[in-house]
Amino acid sequence: MIKFIIKGLLRDKHRSRLPLIVVAIGVMLTVLMTTWITGVLGDSINLNAKLSTGHVKVITKAYRESMDQIPVDLSLTGTKALITELKKDYPSASWVERIQFGGLLDLPDENGETKSQGPFAGIAVDLFNPSSGEAERLNLNRILVNGRLPSASGEILVSHSFAEKLGISINDRVTFIGTTMYGGMTIVNFTVAGTIRYGITALDRGSVIMDISDARNALEMEDACNEILGFTDVEYYDDSKASELMESFNDSYASDNDQFAPVMIRLRDQNDLGGLIDMMSGVVGIVSFVFILVLSVVLWNAGLIGGLRRYGEVGLRLAMGEEKGHIYRSMIAESLAIGTAGSVIGIALGLSLSYLLQQKGLDFSSAMQNATMLMPGVFRTRITPEAWYIGFIPGIIATVLGTMLAGIGIYKRQTARLFKELQS
Amino acid sequence: MLAFKLAIKNLIGAGLRTWLNVFVLSLALVMIVFQSGIIHGWDVQARIDTTEWAIGGGEYWHDNYDPYDPLTLDDGHGLLPPELSGLYNDGQAAPVLVTQASVYPEGRMRNIILKGIDPDQKIIKLPSSQMAGDTSVINALIGTRMANATKLNKDDLVAVRWRDENGTFDATEIRIAGIFRTNVPEIDNNQIWIPLDRLRKITGLEDNATYVILKQGITSIPTVPGWIFKDRDSLLSDIESIIKAKSIGGIVMYIILLSLALLAVFDTQVLSIFRREKEIGTYIALGMTRWQVVRLFTVEGAMHSVLSIFAAAIWGTPLLFLVAKYGFAMPKATEGYGLTIAEKIFPVYALGTIIVMTLIILITTTIVSFIPSRKIAGMNPTEALRGKVQ
Amino acid sequence: MKNTIIYFIITSIVSPLFSQPSGKEILNLIDKNLAAGTRIMTAKMIISGARGSRTIEFKTWAEGEERAFTEYTNPPREKGTKMLKLEDKLWIFSPSTDRIIQITGQMLRQSVMGSDLSYEDMMEDPDLTSHYNASVIASDTVQGRDCWVLQLNAAGEGEAYEVRKIWVDRERFVPLREELFGKSGKLLKRTQLSEVTRIQGRWYPMKIVFKDMLKAGDGTQFIIETLRLDDPVPENIFSKASLK
């Protein structure tokens, strides 16, 4: 029976082609929409994660109390061992060390005397080890305005308007003046390799990015850092995964009451992101619901249309003495086959397109004045587990439902009228 | 006219199928209007909040003042020039004096920005009147973000140390007279507000100001030597760029949503033409030209959008109105970056957007209806009459 | 640099007094005790911070109130860092960067090597007699020694502290405690001087503890290990050339 139906569908293009296309396109659009909205709404969360919060973050208890001041003197120590332990205990996540710090940048004149000076906020990340993925995480290639990325020790990136204000050009030697983890004064020379633009005025007005090894030397932080960022195996923030990780880690340090004992916090505990996450899942839910609703209606309609399209055929089959119930069932079976096939094709198309957009992104940067970190101008989809099955719901159910409604007509038709119809 | 009448009759005759299409199109229309309303509402609100709380009708900055560089604060103030003190005396402007200071909540030093503003000012929404009253202590005002960061509560006393004009240190306990909640982080993060005359007195900077906030709606902007006027737009540029990013993200959603709705119309059109060949043949036999028939079918398809616009108006208007009235809850997100986001956004539906979206739906539906109808033009009327085309 | 601070705090000389001298007289006596032509000392500073305390060792050459040169000797990180004070200017040299940086404006307010002292504190003009009006307000006992309590009120504008209270040993004319107040009368800093030792006929406190009273913590200790007074100091040491 199933074989027969499928053969019929394959041979009779009218019966299968258009409905299949409609289901496939509809499902594809729904999948795309779900991944798009998740991706776009998740953008600011992702940005926060990459720039400062991580999916989870390990800090000291003392640091947690005054985190907005980014105090280096309250840093974690013994981070090599700590990171090894984290990698061993939670191998699926990636762990990176960061140092956030502040200081003064001093540009000398030709006599080596201070020409200009300004305060900055610095982020030190693992730039030189490509496997750390930090350069990509900070989107450095894209936000680079002039010059190049640091490739050797002693090279730094300076935010563009900060460089302009101090009169810094690429390859200038500048001096960093700051305070080490132990409170000592530190004075270190750096070469400006490039300038960057975040698109956030507060950051653009004074920030510096350098390799963590340089910051460690400068800040007397060998085997120390003030933040260890953890990114769970997935690209986007997964609250339940992060919570699980946090609980497990904090349990293992629960008895350690030292003020420098490590403690893990989640992304949602920082920068007031908790609310955004809650809203996001709400909005994704609403939008997905609306889409499924719209698609259901569209496919229901398509089912109706498909049923009507085959009015003549049904009439003929009735005339040949086929039982009404049998025709009805076979039509539903057909729609089930079309719905399934269409959903599979649609999901496959939708996911491939989403995957493409997840990897490549949709580039709107030409529509925006300047591509920046906050607004990269590139929008990306994000494939969530739901995207794999969400299309089936309208794809199959609505198609079948539509056919069922359209098919009711079969029962209403009188054999006598059928012949009339067939004559014409 | 005939085409319209026929089209409507045919559509209504098609019953459920038509209404389903109409519903889908109207849903798309309402969703799009709603979403752009949210984004627009956010934009409007962010601008209004920032204007009302922080920047008024624009600001005059002392030449050396740079809010992002605390090093400039020592020199970034000057005597209030007569043009601006005139505005101040007329209640048209509020001068603000900014200095650096340190607070010591729980004995840990924290460098902050101390701002002085007239407690009687009515230029911005900052509840500065809470700083008036008991003058035996300095009454200070902080925002909720600062209160969280320093763990200070209302009526707490906290030591603040500053230096006067000549560099003399002084410190005193100030009283947190009030904690205000604002969507505008730039007047909250890491700063403490105290009465202007007190700040001027303790720093010895009599009659000085760092910047001057103008009242909203002031039109005469005098040129003041040594002071730079920053208009609202330049002060709002950060908000503008993020809103732009959000709008672009939204456009893709509109496109996908609209495509889905148009798919339904397309499907319906294909069927209509397939099913109604005899009808088409009849029209031609009755003397209509083929293109007239094409037009009829196109109009019929396009009528879906007209009906959907009515439908959207019927069920969408009250819904959109309700959201606009009660607001749409937003989280306090990305505050760390100093962006203004209200807790509740009241969508603002721009008439322009609604008209443009309606037109887009009309046009795209017409196009989608026309594409399958073109086939009619190639039909042989006699074949069509007999239903033998396909 | 450090040295100027010590200097102003220590400023004095002994001369026993029989009746209560005036504030100005006491200041002059302190000055007589402490003011030597030149001072060469090795000293260390013990700074307590969030991560425990650390010790910085240095050697200072000073002449009068206006000129001082300091070279840090330990820990290895700071070794070779030099500071030069000439009147109201302050330069710092860091060997690793080969740069001489003038400490001005904002930076003057930063703490020196994480201590409870700012560069500005070090830059302060130690000449109390010309900037403050002194009066004896009480007698007290500090570290078991009888003291006069002097109150100094700023004579004009521009002093870092409006009011100072100094507890001065009645016999040795060494200050044993100093408290610094703001205009509003708020206690800002407290300095305690102890281990008063006889050096080349003068009484010198060899240990000084600075404490920022608004901040929690133990403050900064300053300990003089060796001190030579009135030894010749080569003139070229007080020049920017000597920094490198």
CSV table of C-alpha atoms in Angstrom, one decimal, chain B:
chain,number,residue,atom,x,y,z
B,1,MET,CA,-14.2,47.8,-11.2
B,2,LEU,CA,-15.6,44.6,-12.6
B,3,ALA,CA,-12.4,42.9,-11.8
B,4,PHE,CA,-12.6,44.0,-8.2
B,5,LYS,CA,-16.2,42.9,-7.7
B,6,LEU,CA,-15.5,39.6,-9.3
B,7,ALA,CA,-12.3,39.2,-7.4
B,8,ILE,CA,-14.1,39.8,-4.1
B,9,LYS,CA,-16.9,37.4,-4.9
B,10,ASN,CA,-14.5,34.7,-6.0
B,11,LEU,CA,-12.4,35.1,-2.9
B,12,ILE,CA,-15.3,35.1,-0.5
B,13,GLY,CA,-16.7,32.1,-2.3
B,14,ALA,CA,-13.5,30.2,-1.7
B,15,GLY,CA,-14.2,30.4,2.0
B,16,LEU,CA,-11.8,28.9,4.4
B,17,ARG,CA,-8.8,28.9,2.0
B,18,THR,CA,-9.1,32.6,1.5
B,19,TRP,CA,-9.5,33.3,5.2
B,20,LEU,CA,-6.5,31.2,6.0
B,21,ASN,CA,-4.4,33.2,3.6
B,22,VAL,CA,-5.8,36.4,4.9
B,23,PHE,CA,-5.1,35.4,8.4
B,24,VAL,CA,-1.5,34.5,7.6
B,25,LEU,CA,-0.9,37.8,5.8
B,26,SER,CA,-2.4,39.8,8.6
B,27,LEU,CA,-0.3,37.9,11.1
B,28,ALA,CA,2.8,38.8,9.2
B,29,LEU,CA,1.7,42.4,9.0
B,30,VAL,CA,0.9,42.7,12.7
B,31,MET,CA,4.1,40.9,13.7
B,32,ILE,CA,6.2,43.2,11.6
B,33,VAL,CA,4.5,46.3,12.8
B,34,PHE,CA,4.9,45.1,16.3
B,35,GLN,CA,8.5,44.3,16.1
B,36,SER,CA,9.5,47.5,14.4
B,37,GLY,CA,7.3,49.2,17.0
B,38,ILE,CA,9.4,47.7,19.7
B,39,ILE,CA,12.6,48.7,18.2
B,40,HIS,CA,11.4,52.2,17.4
B,41,GLY,CA,9.9,52.4,20.9
B,42,TRP,CA,13.2,51.4,22.4
B,43,ASP,CA,14.9,54.1,20.3
B,44,VAL,CA,12.4,56.7,21.2
B,45,GLN,CA,12.5,55.8,24.9
B,46,ALA,CA,16.3,55.7,25.1
B,47,ARG,CA,16.4,59.1,23.5
B,48,ILE,CA,13.7,60.4,25.8
B,49,ASP,CA,15.3,58.9,28.9
B,50,THR,CA,18.7,60.1,28.0
B,51,THR,CA,17.3,63.6,27.2
B,52,GLU,CA,15.2,63.8,30.3
B,53,TRP,CA,17.8,62.4,32.7
B,54,ALA,CA,21.1,63.5,31.4
B,55,ILE,CA,21.4,65.8,28.4
B,56,GLY,CA,18.3,68.0,28.3
B,57,GLY,CA,18.4,70.2,25.2
B,58,GLY,CA,22.1,69.7,24.7
B,59,GLU,CA,25.2,70.5,26.7
B,60,TYR,CA,27.9,73.1,26.8
B,61,TRP,CA,31.2,71.5,27.7
B,62,HIS,CA,34.2,73.4,29.0
B,63,ASP,CA,36.9,73.2,26.3
B,64,ASN,CA,39.1,70.8,28.3
B,65,TYR,CA,36.3,68.6,29.5
B,66,ASP,CA,36.4,65.0,28.3
B,67,PRO,CA,34.0,62.7,30.2
B,68,TYR,CA,36.0,59.6,29.2
B,69,ASP,CA,39.2,60.9,30.6
B,70,PRO,CA,39.2,61.7,34.3
B,71,LEU,CA,42.7,63.2,33.9
B,72,THR,CA,41.1,66.2,32.2
B,73,LEU,CA,38.8,67.0,35.1
B,74,ASP,CA,41.5,69.1,36.9
B,75,ASP,CA,41.5,71.6,34.1
B,76,GLY,CA,38.1,70.9,32.6
B,77,HIS,CA,36.1,73.5,34.3
B,78,GLY,CA,35.9,77.3,34.3
B,79,LEU,CA,33.9,80.3,35.5
B,80,LEU,CA,30.4,80.1,34.2
B,81,PRO,CA,30.4,82.6,31.4
B,82,PRO,CA,27.7,85.4,31.5
B,83,GLU,CA,25.8,83.9,28.5
B,84,LEU,CA,25.4,80.6,30.4
B,85,SER,CA,24.9,82.0,33.9
B,86,GLY,CA,22.1,84.1,32.4
B,87,LEU,CA,20.4,81.0,31.2
B,88,TYR,CA,21.0,79.4,34.6
B,89,ASN,CA,19.4,82.3,36.4
B,90,ASP,CA,16.4,82.1,34.0
B,91,GLY,CA,16.0,78.5,34.9
B,92,GLN,CA,17.0,77.5,31.3
B,93,ALA,CA,20.1,75.7,32.2
B,94,ALA,CA,21.7,73.6,34.9
B,95,PRO,CA,25.5,73.9,35.4
B,96,VAL,CA,27.3,70.8,36.7
B,97,LEU,CA,30.7,70.8,38.3
B,98,VAL,CA,32.7,67.6,38.1
B,99,THR,CA,35.6,66.6,40.2
B,100,GLN,CA,37.4,63.5,41.1
B,101,ALA,CA,37.2,62.1,44.6
B,102,SER,CA,37.6,58.9,46.5
B,103,VAL,CA,35.0,57.1,48.6
B,104,TYR,CA,35.8,54.6,51.3
B,105,PRO,CA,32.9,52.2,51.7
B,106,GLU,CA,34.1,49.5,54.1
B,107,GLY,CA,37.5,51.0,54.1
B,108,ARG,CA,38.3,50.1,50.5
B,109,MET,CA,39.2,53.1,48.5
B,110,ARG,CA,37.4,53.7,45.3
B,111,ASN,CA,38.0,56.5,42.9
B,112,ILE,CA,34.8,58.2,41.8
B,113,ILE,CA,33.4,61.2,40.1
B,114,LEU,CA,31.8,63.8,42.3
B,115,LYS,CA,29.2,65.9,40.5
B,116,GLY,CA,27.6,69.0,41.8
B,117,ILE,CA,24.2,70.2,40.6
B,118,ASP,CA,21.7,72.7,41.9
B,119,PRO,CA,19.2,70.9,44.1
B,120,ASP,CA,16.5,73.2,42.8
B,121,GLN,CA,17.2,72.5,39.1
B,122,LYS,CA,14.3,71.4,36.9
B,123,ILE,CA,16.3,70.8,33.8
B,124,ILE,CA,16.8,67.0,34.2
B,125,LYS,CA,14.9,64.4,36.0
B,126,LEU,CA,17.6,63.7,38.6
B,127,PRO,CA,15.7,63.9,41.9
B,128,SER,CA,18.1,66.6,43.1
B,129,SER,CA,15.6,68.1,45.5
B,130,GLN,CA,16.3,65.1,47.8
B,131,MET,CA,19.7,66.7,48.4
B,132,ALA,CA,18.1,69.8,49.8
B,133,GLY,CA,17.2,70.1,53.5
B,134,ASP,CA,19.5,69.4,56.5
B,135,THR,CA,22.6,71.2,55.7
B,136,SER,CA,24.7,70.0,58.6
B,137,VAL,CA,25.9,67.1,56.4
B,138,ILE,CA,26.3,67.0,52.7
B,139,ASN,CA,23.3,65.2,51.2
B,140,ALA,CA,24.3,63.0,48.3
B,141,LEU,CA,22.4,61.2,45.6
B,142,ILE,CA,23.5,58.0,43.9
B,143,GLY,CA,22.0,55.8,41.4
B,144,THR,CA,21.1,52.1,41.9
B,145,ARG,CA,24.1,50.9,40.0
B,146,MET,CA,26.5,52.9,42.2
B,147,ALA,CA,24.6,51.7,45.2
B,148,ASN,CA,25.1,48.1,44.2
B,149,ALA,CA,28.7,48.6,43.4
B,150,THR,CA,29.5,50.3,46.7
B,151,LYS,CA,26.8,48.4,48.8
B,152,LEU,CA,25.6,51.8,50.1
B,153,ASN,CA,22.0,52.3,51.3
B,154,LYS,CA,19.9,55.3,51.9
B,155,ASP,CA,20.9,57.3,55.0
B,156,ASP,CA,24.3,55.6,55.1
B,157,LEU,CA,27.2,57.8,55.9
B,158,VAL,CA,30.3,57.3,53.9
B,159,ALA,CA,33.7,59.0,53.9
B,160,VAL,CA,34.6,60.9,50.8
B,161,ARG,CA,37.9,62.5,50.2
B,162,TRP,CA,38.6,65.2,47.6
B,163,ARG,CA,41.0,68.0,47.0
B,164,ASP,CA,40.2,71.6,46.6
B,165,GLU,CA,41.3,73.9,43.8
B,166,ASN,CA,44.7,74.3,45.5
B,167,GLY,CA,45.2,70.7,46.1
B,168,THR,CA,44.3,70.7,49.7
B,169,PHE,CA,42.9,67.4,50.8
B,170,ASP,CA,39.8,67.2,52.7
B,171,ALA,CA,37.3,64.5,53.6
B,172,THR,CA,34.0,64.3,55.3
B,173,GLU,CA,31.2,61.9,55.8
B,174,ILE,CA,28.4,62.4,53.4
B,175,ARG,CA,24.9,61.1,53.8
B,176,ILE,CA,23.2,59.1,51.1
B,177,ALA,CA,20.0,61.1,51.0
B,178,GLY,CA,18.5,59.2,48.1
B,179,ILE,CA,19.0,56.5,45.6
B,180,PHE,CA,17.5,57.0,42.2
B,181,ARG,CA,16.7,54.5,39.6
B,182,THR,CA,17.3,55.5,36.0
B,183,ASN,CA,17.7,53.8,32.7
B,184,VAL,CA,20.6,56.1,31.9
B,185,PRO,CA,23.8,54.7,33.2
B,186,GLU,CA,25.9,57.7,32.3
B,187,ILE,CA,24.6,59.7,35.3
B,188,ASP,CA,24.8,56.7,37.6
B,189,ASN,CA,27.9,54.6,37.1
B,190,ASN,CA,30.7,55.4,39.6
B,191,GLN,CA,29.4,58.9,40.5
B,192,ILE,CA,28.0,60.7,43.4
B,193,TRP,CA,25.8,63.8,43.1
B,194,ILE,CA,25.9,66.6,45.7
B,195,PRO,CA,24.5,70.1,45.8
B,196,LEU,CA,26.4,72.4,43.5
B,197,ASP,CA,27.1,75.1,46.0
B,198,ARG,CA,28.5,72.6,48.4
B,199,LEU,CA,30.9,71.2,45.8
B,200,ARG,CA,31.9,74.6,44.8
B,201,LYS,CA,32.6,75.6,48.3
B,202,ILE,CA,34.6,72.5,49.3
B,203,THR,CA,36.7,72.7,46.2
B,204,GLY,CA,37.0,76.5,46.2
B,205,LEU,CA,35.7,76.6,42.7
B,206,GLU,CA,33.1,79.3,43.2
B,207,ASP,CA,31.0,80.0,40.1
B,208,ASN,CA,32.7,77.2,38.2
B,209,ALA,CA,31.1,74.6,36.1
B,210,THR,CA,32.4,71.7,34.0
B,211,TYR,CA,29.4,71.4,31.7
B,212,VAL,CA,26.0,73.0,31.5
B,213,ILE,CA,22.9,71.2,30.6
B,214,LEU,CA,20.3,73.2,28.7
B,215,LYS,CA,16.6,73.0,29.1
B,216,GLN,CA,14.9,71.0,26.4
B,217,GLY,CA,13.5,73.0,23.6
B,218,ILE,CA,15.9,75.9,23.9
B,219,THR,CA,16.5,77.2,20.4
B,220,SER,CA,18.9,80.0,20.8
B,221,ILE,CA,22.4,78.5,21.1
B,222,PRO,CA,24.8,81.3,21.7
B,223,THR,CA,28.5,80.7,20.8
B,224,VAL,CA,30.4,80.9,24.0
B,225,PRO,CA,34.2,81.2,23.8
B,226,GLY,CA,35.9,78.5,25.7
B,227,TRP,CA,32.8,76.3,25.7
B,228,ILE,CA,31.7,73.8,23.1
B,229,PHE,CA,28.1,73.1,22.4
B,230,LYS,CA,27.2,69.4,22.1
B,231,ASP,CA,23.8,69.0,20.5
B,232,ARG,CA,21.5,66.1,21.4
B,233,ASP,CA,22.3,64.1,18.3
B,234,SER,CA,26.0,64.0,19.0
B,235,LEU,CA,25.3,63.0,22.6
B,236,LEU,CA,22.9,60.3,21.4
B,237,SER,CA,25.1,58.7,18.8
B,238,ASP,CA,25.8,55.5,20.7
B,239,ILE,CA,22.2,54.8,21.1
B,240,GLU,CA,21.6,55.5,17.4
B,241,SER,CA,24.2,52.9,16.2
B,242,ILE,CA,22.9,50.1,18.4
B,243,ILE,CA,19.4,50.7,17.3
B,244,LYS,CA,20.5,50.6,13.8
B,245,ALA,CA,22.0,47.2,14.3
B,246,LYS,CA,18.9,45.9,15.9
B,247,SER,CA,16.8,47.2,13.0
B,248,ILE,CA,18.9,45.5,10.5
B,249,GLY,CA,18.6,42.2,12.4
B,250,GLY,CA,14.8,42.7,12.3
B,251,ILE,CA,14.6,43.3,8.6
B,252,VAL,CA,15.7,39.7,7.9
B,253,MET,CA,13.0,38.5,10.1
B,254,TYR,CA,10.4,40.5,8.2
B,255,ILE,CA,11.6,39.0,5.0
B,256,ILE,CA,11.4,35.5,6.1
B,257,LEU,CA,8.0,36.0,7.7
B,258,LEU,CA,6.6,37.7,4.7
B,259,SER,CA,8.0,35.0,2.4
B,260,LEU,CA,6.1,32.4,4.3
B,261,ALA,CA,2.9,34.3,4.0
B,262,LEU,CA,3.4,34.9,0.3
B,263,LEU,CA,4.1,31.2,-0.2
B,264,ALA,CA,0.5,30.6,0.9
B,265,VAL,CA,-0.8,33.2,-1.6
B,266,PHE,CA,1.3,31.7,-4.4
B,267,ASP,CA,0.1,28.2,-3.7
B,268,THR,CA,-3.5,29.4,-3.8
B,269,GLN,CA,-3.0,31.2,-7.0
B,270,VAL,CA,-1.5,28.2,-8.7
B,271,LEU,CA,-4.4,26.1,-7.7
B,272,SER,CA,-7.0,28.7,-8.7
B,273,ILE,CA,-5.6,28.8,-12.2
B,274,PHE,CA,-5.3,25.1,-12.4
B,275,ARG,CA,-8.9,24.5,-11.2
B,276,ARG,CA,-10.6,27.3,-13.0
B,277,GLU,CA,-9.5,26.8,-16.5
B,278,LYS,CA,-13.1,26.5,-17.7
B,279,GLU,CA,-13.9,29.7,-16.0
B,280,ILE,CA,-10.9,31.3,-17.7
B,281,GLY,CA,-12.1,30.0,-21.1
B,282,THR,CA,-15.5,31.3,-20.4
B,283,TYR,CA,-14.2,34.8,-19.6
B,284,ILE,CA,-12.3,34.8,-22.8
B,285,ALA,CA,-15.3,33.4,-24.7
B,286,LEU,CA,-17.3,36.2,-23.2
B,287,GLY,CA,-15.0,38.7,-24.9
B,288,MET,CA,-12.4,39.5,-22.3
B,289,THR,CA,-8.9,39.7,-23.5
B,290,ARG,CA,-6.4,37.3,-22.0
B,291,TRP,CA,-4.6,40.1,-20.2
B,292,GLN,CA,-7.8,41.2,-18.8
B,293,VAL,CA,-8.2,37.7,-17.4
B,294,VAL,CA,-4.7,37.8,-16.1
B,295,ARG,CA,-5.5,41.1,-14.4
B,296,LEU,CA,-8.6,39.6,-12.9
B,297,PHE,CA,-6.7,36.7,-11.4
B,298,THR,CA,-3.9,39.0,-10.2
B,299,VAL,CA,-6.4,41.4,-8.6
B,300,GLU,CA,-8.0,38.4,-7.0
B,301,GLY,CA,-4.7,37.3,-5.5
B,302,ALA,CA,-3.8,40.8,-4.5
B,303,MET,CA,-7.2,41.2,-2.8
B,304,HIS,CA,-5.9,38.8,-0.2
B,305,SER,CA,-3.6,41.5,1.0
B,306,VAL,CA,-6.4,44.1,1.0
B,307,LEU,CA,-8.5,41.8,3.1
B,308,SER,CA,-5.5,41.0,5.3
B,309,ILE,CA,-5.0,44.6,5.9
B,310,PHE,CA,-8.5,44.9,7.1
B,311,ALA,CA,-8.2,41.8,9.2
B,312,ALA,CA,-4.9,43.1,10.7
B,313,ALA,CA,-6.6,46.3,11.5
B,314,ILE,CA,-9.5,44.5,13.2
B,315,TRP,CA,-7.5,42.1,15.4
B,316,GLY,CA,-4.1,43.7,15.4
B,317,THR,CA,-5.1,47.3,16.4
B,318,PRO,CA,-6.4,46.4,19.8
B,319,LEU,CA,-3.6,44.1,20.5
B,320,LEU,CA,-0.9,46.5,19.4
B,321,PHE,CA,-2.7,49.2,21.4
B,322,LEU,CA,-2.7,47.1,24.5
B,323,VAL,CA,1.1,46.5,24.2
B,324,ALA,CA,1.7,50.1,23.6
B,325,LYS,CA,-0.3,51.0,26.7
B,326,TYR,CA,1.1,48.4,29.1
B,327,GLY,CA,4.6,48.1,27.7
B,328,PHE,CA,6.8,45.2,26.9
B,329,ALA,CA,9.1,44.1,29.7
B,330,MET,CA,12.8,44.3,28.9
B,331,PRO,CA,15.7,43.2,31.0
B,332,LYS,CA,18.4,45.5,32.3
B,333,ALA,CA,20.8,44.3,29.8
B,334,THR,CA,24.1,45.4,28.5
B,335,GLU,CA,24.2,48.0,31.1
B,336,GLY,CA,27.9,47.4,31.6
B,337,TYR,CA,28.4,49.2,28.3
B,338,GLY,CA,26.6,52.2,29.3
B,339,LEU,CA,23.6,51.8,27.0
B,340,THR,CA,20.2,53.0,27.8
B,341,ILE,CA,17.6,50.3,28.0
B,342,ALA,CA,14.3,50.8,29.8
B,343,GLU,CA,12.9,48.0,31.9
B,344,LYS,CA,9.7,48.3,29.9
B,345,ILE,CA,9.5,49.3,26.4
B,346,PHE,CA,6.4,51.0,25.1
B,347,PRO,CA,6.3,50.3,21.4
B,348,VAL,CA,6.0,53.3,19.1
B,349,TYR,CA,4.3,52.5,15.9
B,350,ALA,CA,5.4,54.8,13.2
B,351,LEU,CA,2.7,55.6,10.7
B,352,GLY,CA,5.4,55.6,8.0
B,353,THR,CA,6.4,52.1,8.9
B,354,ILE,CA,2.8,50.9,8.8
B,355,ILE,CA,2.1,52.5,5.5
B,356,VAL,CA,5.4,51.2,4.0
B,357,MET,CA,4.7,47.7,5.3
B,358,THR,CA,1.2,47.8,4.0
B,359,LEU,CA,2.4,48.8,0.6
B,360,ILE,CA,5.1,46.2,0.6
B,361,ILE,CA,2.5,43.5,1.4
B,362,LEU,CA,0.2,44.8,-1.3
B,363,ILE,CA,2.9,44.9,-3.9
B,364,THR,CA,4.6,41.6,-3.1
B,365,THR,CA,1.2,39.9,-2.9
B,366,THR,CA,0.3,41.3,-6.3
B,367,ILE,CA,3.6,40.1,-7.8
B,368,VAL,CA,3.2,36.7,-6.3
B,369,SER,CA,-0.4,36.6,-7.7
B,370,PHE,CA,0.7,37.7,-11.1
B,371,ILE,CA,3.5,35.2,-11.6
B,372,PRO,CA,1.2,32.1,-11.8
B,373,SER,CA,-1.5,34.1,-13.6
B,374,ARG,CA,0.8,34.9,-16.5
B,375,LYS,CA,0.2,31.3,-17.7
B,376,ILE,CA,-3.3,32.3,-18.6
B,377,ALA,CA,-2.0,34.6,-21.3
B,378,GLY,CA,-0.6,31.6,-23.0
B,379,MET,CA,-3.8,29.5,-22.9
B,380,ASN,CA,-5.7,28.5,-25.8
B,381,PRO,CA,-9.3,29.6,-24.9
B,382,THR,CA,-11.0,26.6,-26.6
B,383,GLU,CA,-8.7,24.2,-24.9
B,384,ALA,CA,-9.3,26.0,-21.7
B,385,LEU,CA,-13.0,25.9,-22.0
B,386,ARG,CA,-12.8,22.2,-22.3
B,387,GLY,CA,-10.5,22.0,-19.4
B,388,LYS,CA,-7.8,20.4,-21.5
B,389,VAL,CA,-4.9,22.6,-21.0
B,390,GLN,CA,-3.0,20.6,-18.5
